[in-house]
Structures are given as C-alpha cells and as structure tokens.
Amino acid sequence: MVENTEKFRNYLIELAKQKLPNGTTQARVFIEQLENSTEEIPVNYIPSVVEALFDVSEQLLSQDDESNSILAFGNEVIISRCISQLLRQINETSRFELLKKVITQGKALPIINHEIATLKEQQSQYSTDQSNYEEKWLVNAQHLKELEEMTRKIEVRTDTSYK
C-alpha cells in the first residue's frame, strides 16, 4: 500500500475516522507503529509515504485525538518525527526536493512549520562547527533558506486567500 501515495493517503483518512474508546483514533496508533518501523519501508517508497503524511496531516491533527496521558506526545510531534526518520533514509538532495514538493502543494502548514523549526533548531545547535555536523542535518543551510522562503510565500498566499 505504501507504494501508492493515493491509496496510502486514503487509508490514513479512513483510520482517522475510526475512534477508539480512549478518544484517540486508529490513525494515531498506526502512525506511532509506523514511527517504530520506518526502517522497514523500502527507500523507493519513502517519497509516497512522506507525501501522504503531509497531505493528510491536517485531518490527523484533530484536537480530540490527543492522548490524555501527560507524557504522551501530540499528533504533530509524532507525525513530524515519523517524517524526519523517513527523510533520514534518503540522500540530502532527495530530501530537499521532496520537502520542496510538499511545501509548494501548500498543504499541512502546521507540519511544514514544525519541520522548518526542527531543521532550524538542528542547524543552530551545530552552528559553531558547521563542517563537522552538516552531514547530520536533514538539509544543508542553503536548502533550508530556500525552504523557509517557500514556506513564507505559501503562508502569505494562504493569509491573503482568507481575506
């Protein structure tokens, strides 16, 4: 199923509609399990999985789908961690192109903003000795600037379309 973005997206949407007795959805359970098994996804299917996660993330971020446990992470964090783990398995250029694609589609701004913030934080932690840590970054500094600029343009376009 993960080889087909559309089928995987529809599957996630169906899981998001299935409420569990504890108030969460089956989608949250699935994404938590997916996060623990990202290495099992073949590399050539990673783009379709990442695209599907971005595409449906707004539906998966419903407020009533948060665990009641004080130690539990929100859906946004779980989805972002899953995406980051998947992105780490492909090369930097492919990561950048994939992120660029999902940003230009303009969906899932909360997840996009979370990813950009994570990328910025990652680079600021290692800014003193950039040469030794750049290989640990999901995207290089120039690509991060481009992604930030694209995100700003999408946000402006989204803000003006609501007025």
mmCIF file of C-alpha atoms in Angstrom:
data_model
loop_
_atom_site.group_PDB
_atom_site.id
_atom_site.type_symbol
_atom_site.label_atom_id
_atom_site.label_comp_id
_atom_site.label_asym_id
_atom_site.label_seq_id
_atom_site.Cartn_x
_atom_site.Cartn_y
_atom_site.Cartn_z
ATOM 1 C CA MET A 1 0.000 0.000 0.000
ATOM 2 C CA VAL A 2 2.847 2.450 0.779
ATOM 3 C CA GLU A 3 3.983 2.315 -2.838
ATOM 4 C CA ASN A 4 0.855 4.223 -3.894
ATOM 5 C CA THR A 5 0.506 7.707 -2.389
ATOM 6 C CA GLU A 6 -3.222 7.936 -3.108
ATOM 7 C CA LYS A 7 -4.074 4.544 -1.580
ATOM 8 C CA PHE A 8 -1.928 5.218 1.473
ATOM 9 C CA ARG A 9 -3.472 8.686 1.882
ATOM 10 C CA ASN A 10 -6.997 7.229 1.694
ATOM 11 C CA TYR A 11 -6.061 4.525 4.192
ATOM 12 C CA LEU A 12 -4.836 7.156 6.670
ATOM 13 C CA ILE A 13 -8.035 9.174 6.191
ATOM 14 C CA GLU A 14 -10.125 6.083 6.933
ATOM 15 C CA LEU A 15 -8.060 5.363 10.048
ATOM 16 C CA ALA A 16 -8.562 8.971 11.204
ATOM 17 C CA LYS A 17 -12.329 8.381 11.167
ATOM 18 C CA GLN A 18 -12.070 5.322 13.427
ATOM 19 C CA LYS A 19 -12.334 6.441 17.049
ATOM 20 C CA LEU A 20 -11.032 4.233 19.824
ATOM 21 C CA PRO A 21 -12.650 4.012 23.292
ATOM 22 C CA ASN A 22 -9.857 6.157 24.789
ATOM 23 C CA GLY A 23 -10.707 9.059 22.438
ATOM 24 C CA THR A 24 -7.794 8.717 20.057
ATOM 25 C CA THR A 25 -8.082 7.467 16.509
ATOM 26 C CA GLN A 26 -6.777 4.381 14.824
ATOM 27 C CA ALA A 27 -4.641 6.738 12.694
ATOM 28 C CA ARG A 28 -2.657 7.844 15.733
ATOM 29 C CA VAL A 29 -1.996 4.223 16.712
ATOM 30 C CA PHE A 30 -0.943 3.422 13.150
ATOM 31 C CA ILE A 31 1.442 6.396 12.908
ATOM 32 C CA GLU A 32 3.003 5.517 16.264
ATOM 33 C CA GLN A 33 3.613 1.999 14.931
ATOM 34 C CA LEU A 34 4.887 3.399 11.636
ATOM 35 C CA GLU A 35 7.339 5.597 13.526
ATOM 36 C CA ASN A 36 8.775 2.472 15.153
ATOM 37 C CA SER A 37 9.206 0.667 11.836
ATOM 38 C CA THR A 38 10.336 3.337 9.348
ATOM 39 C CA GLU A 39 13.491 1.339 8.526
ATOM 40 C CA GLU A 40 11.309 -1.436 7.121
ATOM 41 C CA ILE A 41 9.875 0.832 4.414
ATOM 42 C CA PRO A 42 11.760 0.389 1.132
ATOM 43 C CA VAL A 43 13.671 3.550 0.203
ATOM 44 C CA ASN A 44 11.867 3.914 -3.131
ATOM 45 C CA TYR A 45 8.521 4.138 -1.265
ATOM 46 C CA ILE A 46 9.616 6.814 1.192
ATOM 47 C CA PRO A 47 8.541 9.761 -1.004
ATOM 48 C CA SER A 48 4.983 8.431 -1.336
ATOM 49 C CA VAL A 49 4.716 7.800 2.423
ATOM 50 C CA VAL A 50 6.063 11.271 3.276
ATOM 51 C CA GLU A 51 3.757 12.942 0.746
ATOM 52 C CA ALA A 52 0.746 11.079 2.124
ATOM 53 C CA LEU A 53 1.632 12.020 5.710
ATOM 54 C CA PHE A 54 1.878 15.691 4.736
ATOM 55 C CA ASP A 55 -1.306 15.505 2.640
ATOM 56 C CA VAL A 56 -3.487 14.147 5.426
ATOM 57 C CA SER A 57 -1.731 15.624 8.444
ATOM 58 C CA GLU A 58 -4.341 18.367 8.918
ATOM 59 C CA GLN A 59 -7.029 15.706 9.200
ATOM 60 C CA LEU A 60 -4.796 13.710 11.544
ATOM 61 C CA LEU A 61 -4.169 16.721 13.792
ATOM 62 C CA SER A 62 -7.713 16.867 15.132
ATOM 63 C CA GLN A 63 -7.796 18.265 18.670
ATOM 64 C CA ASP A 64 -9.811 15.412 20.112
ATOM 65 C CA ASP A 65 -7.209 12.858 19.021
ATOM 66 C CA GLU A 66 -4.692 13.699 21.697
ATOM 67 C CA SER A 67 -3.798 11.194 24.349
ATOM 68 C CA ASN A 68 -4.865 12.045 27.879
ATOM 69 C CA SER A 69 -1.509 10.979 29.265
ATOM 70 C CA ILE A 70 0.668 13.839 30.449
ATOM 71 C CA LEU A 71 3.718 12.085 28.985
ATOM 72 C CA ALA A 72 2.174 11.500 25.551
ATOM 73 C CA PHE A 73 3.297 13.464 22.517
ATOM 74 C CA GLY A 74 0.807 15.319 20.341
ATOM 75 C CA ASN A 75 -0.014 14.100 16.847
ATOM 76 C CA GLU A 76 2.051 16.905 15.303
ATOM 77 C CA VAL A 77 5.193 15.680 17.073
ATOM 78 C CA ILE A 78 4.538 12.037 16.200
ATOM 79 C CA ILE A 79 3.919 12.837 12.520
ATOM 80 C CA SER A 80 6.988 15.102 12.346
ATOM 81 C CA ARG A 81 9.248 12.520 13.969
ATOM 82 C CA CYS A 82 7.990 9.864 11.590
ATOM 83 C CA ILE A 83 8.636 12.151 8.605
ATOM 84 C CA SER A 84 12.134 13.006 9.868
ATOM 85 C CA GLN A 85 13.019 9.348 10.328
ATOM 86 C CA LEU A 86 11.858 8.577 6.809
ATOM 87 C CA LEU A 87 13.750 11.537 5.341
ATOM 88 C CA ARG A 88 16.992 10.418 7.017
ATOM 89 C CA GLN A 89 16.921 7.291 4.879
ATOM 90 C CA ILE A 90 17.247 9.189 1.595
ATOM 91 C CA ASN A 91 20.038 11.481 0.409
ATOM 92 C CA GLU A 92 20.077 15.226 1.098
ATOM 93 C CA THR A 93 19.158 16.258 -2.447
ATOM 94 C CA SER A 94 16.175 13.895 -2.483
ATOM 95 C CA ARG A 95 15.077 15.159 0.949
ATOM 96 C CA PHE A 96 15.243 18.743 -0.259
ATOM 97 C CA GLU A 97 13.308 18.008 -3.463
ATOM 98 C CA LEU A 98 10.645 16.101 -1.544
ATOM 99 C CA LEU A 99 10.233 18.857 1.056
ATOM 100 C CA LYS A 100 10.119 21.433 -1.730
ATOM 101 C CA LYS A 101 7.350 19.472 -3.431
ATOM 102 C CA VAL A 102 5.157 19.192 -0.326
ATOM 103 C CA ILE A 103 5.684 22.859 0.547
ATOM 104 C CA THR A 104 4.674 24.046 -2.930
ATOM 105 C CA GLN A 105 1.485 21.993 -2.630
ATOM 106 C CA GLY A 106 0.651 24.244 0.331
ATOM 107 C CA LYS A 107 -0.963 21.559 2.437
ATOM 108 C CA ALA A 108 -0.258 20.861 6.085
ATOM 109 C CA LEU A 109 1.192 24.219 7.102
ATOM 110 C CA PRO A 110 1.343 23.204 10.785
ATOM 111 C CA ILE A 111 3.526 20.202 9.940
ATOM 112 C CA ILE A 112 5.601 22.195 7.434
ATOM 113 C CA ASN A 113 6.226 24.896 10.046
ATOM 114 C CA HIS A 114 7.120 22.242 12.611
ATOM 115 C CA GLU A 115 9.588 20.650 10.164
ATOM 116 C CA ILE A 116 11.185 24.019 9.313
ATOM 117 C CA ALA A 117 11.524 24.842 13.021
ATOM 118 C CA THR A 118 13.116 21.447 13.634
ATOM 119 C CA LEU A 119 15.559 21.959 10.750
ATOM 120 C CA LYS A 120 16.493 25.427 12.037
ATOM 121 C CA GLU A 121 16.989 24.109 15.551
ATOM 122 C CA GLN A 122 19.119 21.273 14.218
ATOM 123 C CA GLN A 123 21.399 23.691 12.391
ATOM 124 C CA SER A 124 21.611 26.219 15.223
ATOM 125 C CA GLN A 125 22.772 23.504 17.630
ATOM 126 C CA TYR A 126 25.797 22.825 15.464
ATOM 127 C CA SER A 127 26.425 26.286 14.025
ATOM 128 C CA THR A 128 29.802 26.708 15.729
ATOM 129 C CA ASP A 129 31.403 23.822 13.856
ATOM 130 C CA GLN A 130 29.304 23.542 10.714
ATOM 131 C CA SER A 131 31.729 21.412 8.702
ATOM 132 C CA ASN A 132 31.639 18.509 11.159
ATOM 133 C CA TYR A 133 27.873 18.466 11.602
ATOM 134 C CA GLU A 134 26.451 19.309 8.182
ATOM 135 C CA GLU A 135 26.173 15.618 7.271
ATOM 136 C CA LYS A 136 23.833 15.161 10.270
ATOM 137 C CA TRP A 137 21.454 17.857 9.015
ATOM 138 C CA LEU A 138 18.405 16.799 7.043
ATOM 139 C CA VAL A 139 19.068 19.651 4.593
ATOM 140 C CA ASN A 140 22.044 21.952 4.133
ATOM 141 C CA ALA A 141 21.960 25.633 5.107
ATOM 142 C CA GLN A 142 21.221 26.891 1.581
ATOM 143 C CA HIS A 143 18.374 24.420 1.104
ATOM 144 C CA LEU A 144 16.920 25.397 4.481
ATOM 145 C CA LYS A 145 16.889 29.063 3.398
ATOM 146 C CA GLU A 146 15.058 28.108 0.211
ATOM 147 C CA LEU A 147 12.508 26.017 2.117
ATOM 148 C CA GLU A 148 11.918 28.851 4.604
ATOM 149 C CA GLU A 149 11.346 31.322 1.769
ATOM 150 C CA MET A 150 8.930 28.961 0.033
ATOM 151 C CA THR A 151 7.042 28.460 3.297
ATOM 152 C CA ARG A 152 6.750 32.224 3.820
ATOM 153 C CA LYS A 153 5.304 32.617 0.323
ATOM 154 C CA ILE A 154 2.764 29.853 0.958
ATOM 155 C CA GLU A 155 1.768 31.443 4.280
ATOM 156 C CA VAL A 156 1.297 34.849 2.639
ATOM 157 C CA ARG A 157 -0.743 33.287 -0.149
ATOM 158 C CA THR A 158 -2.860 31.405 2.406
ATOM 159 C CA ASP A 159 -3.353 34.509 4.581
ATOM 160 C CA THR A 160 -4.493 36.643 1.649
ATOM 161 C CA SER A 161 -6.891 33.991 0.359
ATOM 162 C CA TYR A 162 -8.869 34.117 3.629
ATOM 163 C CA LYS A 163 -9.407 37.895 3.479
#
